[in-house]
XYZ file of C-alpha atoms in Angstrom:
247
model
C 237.306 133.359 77.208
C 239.638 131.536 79.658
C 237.391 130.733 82.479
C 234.703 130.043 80.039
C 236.699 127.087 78.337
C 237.749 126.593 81.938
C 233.905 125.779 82.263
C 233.285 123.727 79.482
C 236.406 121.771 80.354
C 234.773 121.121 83.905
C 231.434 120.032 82.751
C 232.994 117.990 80.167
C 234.874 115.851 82.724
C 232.814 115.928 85.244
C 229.735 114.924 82.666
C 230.214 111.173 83.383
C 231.272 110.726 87.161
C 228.162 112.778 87.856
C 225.850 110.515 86.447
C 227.792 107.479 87.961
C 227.182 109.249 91.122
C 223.290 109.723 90.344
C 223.165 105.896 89.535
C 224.730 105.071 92.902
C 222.037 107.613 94.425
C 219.459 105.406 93.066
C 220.412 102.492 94.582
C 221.092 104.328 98.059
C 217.311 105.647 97.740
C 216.186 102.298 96.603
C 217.857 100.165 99.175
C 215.902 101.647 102.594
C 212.141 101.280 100.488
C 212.272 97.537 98.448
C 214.193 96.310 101.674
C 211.619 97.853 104.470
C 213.486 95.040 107.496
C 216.604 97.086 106.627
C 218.868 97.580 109.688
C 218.933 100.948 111.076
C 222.953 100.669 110.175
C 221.821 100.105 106.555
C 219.206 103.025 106.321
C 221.809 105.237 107.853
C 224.699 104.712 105.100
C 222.036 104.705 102.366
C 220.903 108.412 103.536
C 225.156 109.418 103.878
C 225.393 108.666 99.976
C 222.247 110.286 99.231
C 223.590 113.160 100.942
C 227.092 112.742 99.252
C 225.599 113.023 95.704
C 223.794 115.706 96.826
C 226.480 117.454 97.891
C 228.305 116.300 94.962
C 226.100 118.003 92.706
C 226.255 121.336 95.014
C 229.729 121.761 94.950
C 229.932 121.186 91.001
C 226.973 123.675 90.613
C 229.640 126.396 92.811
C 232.553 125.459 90.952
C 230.585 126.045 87.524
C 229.674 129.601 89.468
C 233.081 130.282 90.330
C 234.237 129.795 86.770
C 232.097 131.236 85.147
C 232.759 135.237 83.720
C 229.207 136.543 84.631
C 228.055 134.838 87.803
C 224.894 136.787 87.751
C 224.204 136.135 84.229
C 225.182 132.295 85.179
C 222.765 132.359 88.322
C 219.548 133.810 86.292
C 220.355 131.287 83.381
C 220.361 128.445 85.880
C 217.797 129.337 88.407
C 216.538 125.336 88.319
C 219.672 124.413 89.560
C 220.189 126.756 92.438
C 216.566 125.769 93.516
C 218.086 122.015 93.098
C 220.841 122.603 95.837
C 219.067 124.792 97.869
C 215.949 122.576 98.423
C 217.142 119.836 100.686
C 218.269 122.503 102.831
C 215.065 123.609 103.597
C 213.533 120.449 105.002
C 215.897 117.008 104.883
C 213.436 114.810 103.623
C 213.936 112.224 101.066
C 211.887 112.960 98.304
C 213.367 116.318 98.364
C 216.867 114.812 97.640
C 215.314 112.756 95.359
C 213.671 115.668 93.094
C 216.472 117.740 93.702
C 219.204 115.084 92.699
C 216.561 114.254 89.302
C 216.839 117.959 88.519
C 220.597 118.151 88.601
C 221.093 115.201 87.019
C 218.746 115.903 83.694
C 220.100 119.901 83.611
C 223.865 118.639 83.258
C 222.534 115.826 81.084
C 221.111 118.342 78.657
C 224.299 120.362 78.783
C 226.355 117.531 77.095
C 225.970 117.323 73.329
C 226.874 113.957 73.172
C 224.055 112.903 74.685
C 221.599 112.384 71.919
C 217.866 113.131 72.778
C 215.795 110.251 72.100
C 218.808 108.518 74.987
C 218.378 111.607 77.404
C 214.274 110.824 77.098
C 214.764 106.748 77.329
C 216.603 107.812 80.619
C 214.202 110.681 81.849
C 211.202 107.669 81.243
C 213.378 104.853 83.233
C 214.615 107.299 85.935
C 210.769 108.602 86.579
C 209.436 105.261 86.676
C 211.589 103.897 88.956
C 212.011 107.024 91.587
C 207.911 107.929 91.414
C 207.397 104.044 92.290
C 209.759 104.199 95.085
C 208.968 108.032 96.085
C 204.967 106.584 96.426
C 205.758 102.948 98.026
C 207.525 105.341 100.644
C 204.361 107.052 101.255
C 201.720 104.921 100.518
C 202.960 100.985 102.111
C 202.327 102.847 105.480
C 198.533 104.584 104.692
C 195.546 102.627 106.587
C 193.667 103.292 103.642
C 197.021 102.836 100.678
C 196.510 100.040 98.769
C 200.070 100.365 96.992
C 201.918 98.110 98.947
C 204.487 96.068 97.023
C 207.275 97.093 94.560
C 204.910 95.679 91.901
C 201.976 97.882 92.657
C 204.246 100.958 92.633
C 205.672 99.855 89.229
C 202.340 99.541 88.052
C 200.517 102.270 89.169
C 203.654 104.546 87.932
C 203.135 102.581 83.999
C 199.457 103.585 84.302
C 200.272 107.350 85.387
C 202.663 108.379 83.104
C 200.874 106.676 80.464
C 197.806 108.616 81.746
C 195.676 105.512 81.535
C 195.156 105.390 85.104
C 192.812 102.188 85.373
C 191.825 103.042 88.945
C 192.831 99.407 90.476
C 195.815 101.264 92.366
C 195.739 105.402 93.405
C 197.542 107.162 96.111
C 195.346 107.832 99.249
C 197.955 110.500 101.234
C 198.487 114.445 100.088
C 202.115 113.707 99.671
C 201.544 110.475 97.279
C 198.631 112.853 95.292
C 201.246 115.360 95.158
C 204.043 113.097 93.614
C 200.983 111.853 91.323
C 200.378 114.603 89.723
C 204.560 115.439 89.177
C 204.397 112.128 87.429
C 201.495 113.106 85.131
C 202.707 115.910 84.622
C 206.418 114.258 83.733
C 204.922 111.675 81.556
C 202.518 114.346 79.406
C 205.906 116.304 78.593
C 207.852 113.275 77.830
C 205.184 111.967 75.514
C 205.086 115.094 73.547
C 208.917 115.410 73.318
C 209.209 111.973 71.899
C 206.365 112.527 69.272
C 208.240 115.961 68.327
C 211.657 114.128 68.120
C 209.778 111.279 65.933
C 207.722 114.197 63.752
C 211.498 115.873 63.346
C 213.014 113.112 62.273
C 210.184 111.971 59.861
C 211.051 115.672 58.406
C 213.866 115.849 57.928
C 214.381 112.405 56.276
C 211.584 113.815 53.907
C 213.564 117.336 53.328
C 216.717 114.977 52.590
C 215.072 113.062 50.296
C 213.934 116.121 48.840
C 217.136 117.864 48.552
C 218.509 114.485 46.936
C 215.339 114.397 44.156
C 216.176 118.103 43.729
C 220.108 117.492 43.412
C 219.806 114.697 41.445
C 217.318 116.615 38.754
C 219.139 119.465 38.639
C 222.283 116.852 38.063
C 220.042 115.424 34.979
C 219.214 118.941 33.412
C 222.690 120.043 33.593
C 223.798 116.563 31.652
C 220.637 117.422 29.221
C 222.118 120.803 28.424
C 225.431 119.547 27.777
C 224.735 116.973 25.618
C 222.652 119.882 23.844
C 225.476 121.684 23.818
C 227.528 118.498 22.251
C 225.268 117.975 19.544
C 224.806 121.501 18.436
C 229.107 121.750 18.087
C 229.154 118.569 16.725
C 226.449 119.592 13.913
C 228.543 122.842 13.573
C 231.819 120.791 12.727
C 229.864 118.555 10.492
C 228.746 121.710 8.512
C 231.931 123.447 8.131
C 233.576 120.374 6.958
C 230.981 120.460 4.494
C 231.360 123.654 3.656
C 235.134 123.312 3.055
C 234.606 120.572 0.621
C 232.187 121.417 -1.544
């Protein structure tokens, strides 16, 4: 019981430094692509934080393992975030930190209860749009063939494919920018469909209150019915017995 308040206590605190440090990871990853004459100096402390946060997250991810009573229990329930910290291991490229640092940052998001849902989508949408527009200017300003080559055209094409409009004026030309396509398709299509459940939800359950109130308030009325019932009937019955005692 201990080192499971121990845990909550840890993710509590640590809830809001993490994001700061996923905030600061965005501009880090930002910096390099909008800025493409960056110095080499420049590109080089951008890639240090992005591998600070990353580490950040790893070593909250152990210290959540080491407090927690059942560590294999705690690894099977949070597969996605071992995956997270383990995949920039495998090959140090950017878009790895970048999906791997998005991961982390959403599962601890989720684990907060604070953070209301229709906030934790608003962010999911913003953070999406602005990582797949860098993640496929990375990719694509370099293609002979790309014809995403600005900030703006990244922007747009990422509105259009999490939308899934896709009007055809802008579309990734390399595997990896086809492959960070379809993530984003696949992104937006979930995200859609959570914020039309959230929006059906809350439709319902402003009905069922409304309900419950009609219901509360009828039963309130029936109640008052039967006691003035009741009123009448003992006031008729004292009206007769004085009656009574007179004649």
């Amino acid at each position: 019981m201990n080192e499971q308040s121990a845990q909550a206590r840890w993710e509590y605190h640590t809830q809001r430094p993490l994001l700061a440090l996923a905030v600061l990871f965005g501009v880090a990853y930002a910096v390099p692509i909008v800025d493409s004459g960056a110095s080499r100096a420049l590109a080089t402390a951008c890639a240090v934080v992005e591998w600070a946060v990353w580490a950040a997250f790893a070593a909250d991810y152990l210290v959540r393992l080491a407090l927690s009573g059942q560590r294999r229990e705690f690894v099977r329930t949070h597969w996605l975030d071992l995956c997270a910290v383990i995949l920039p291991m495998l090959q140090p490229l950017r878009l790895l930190r970048m999906v791997a640092t998005l991961i982390l940052v959403g599962r601890r998001a989720r684990m907060a209860s604070q953070i209301r849902l229709t906030t934790y989508v608003g962010g999911a949408v913003i953070g999406l749009l602005m990582f797949g527009s860098l993640a496929v200017l990375s990719v694509e300003r370099e293609s002979p063939r790309g014809n995403i080559r600005t900030l703006g055209d990244a922007v747009w094409w990422s509105f259009t494919t999490m939308t899934t409009v896709g009007y055809g004026d802008h579309a990734p030309t390399t595997g990896l920018g086809r492959m960070i396509a379809v993530g984003l398709m696949l992104s937006g299509i979930a995200l859609l469909g959570v914020v039309t459940a959230n929006i059906a939800a809350w439709f319902i359950a402003r009905f069922e209150k409304d309900d419950v109130e009609e219901r509360r308030q009828t039963a309130a009325i029936e109640a008052l019915t039967e006691e003035v019932r009741a009123l009448r009937a003992e006031v008729a019955s004292l009206v007769r017995e004085r009656e009574g005692q007179r004649g």
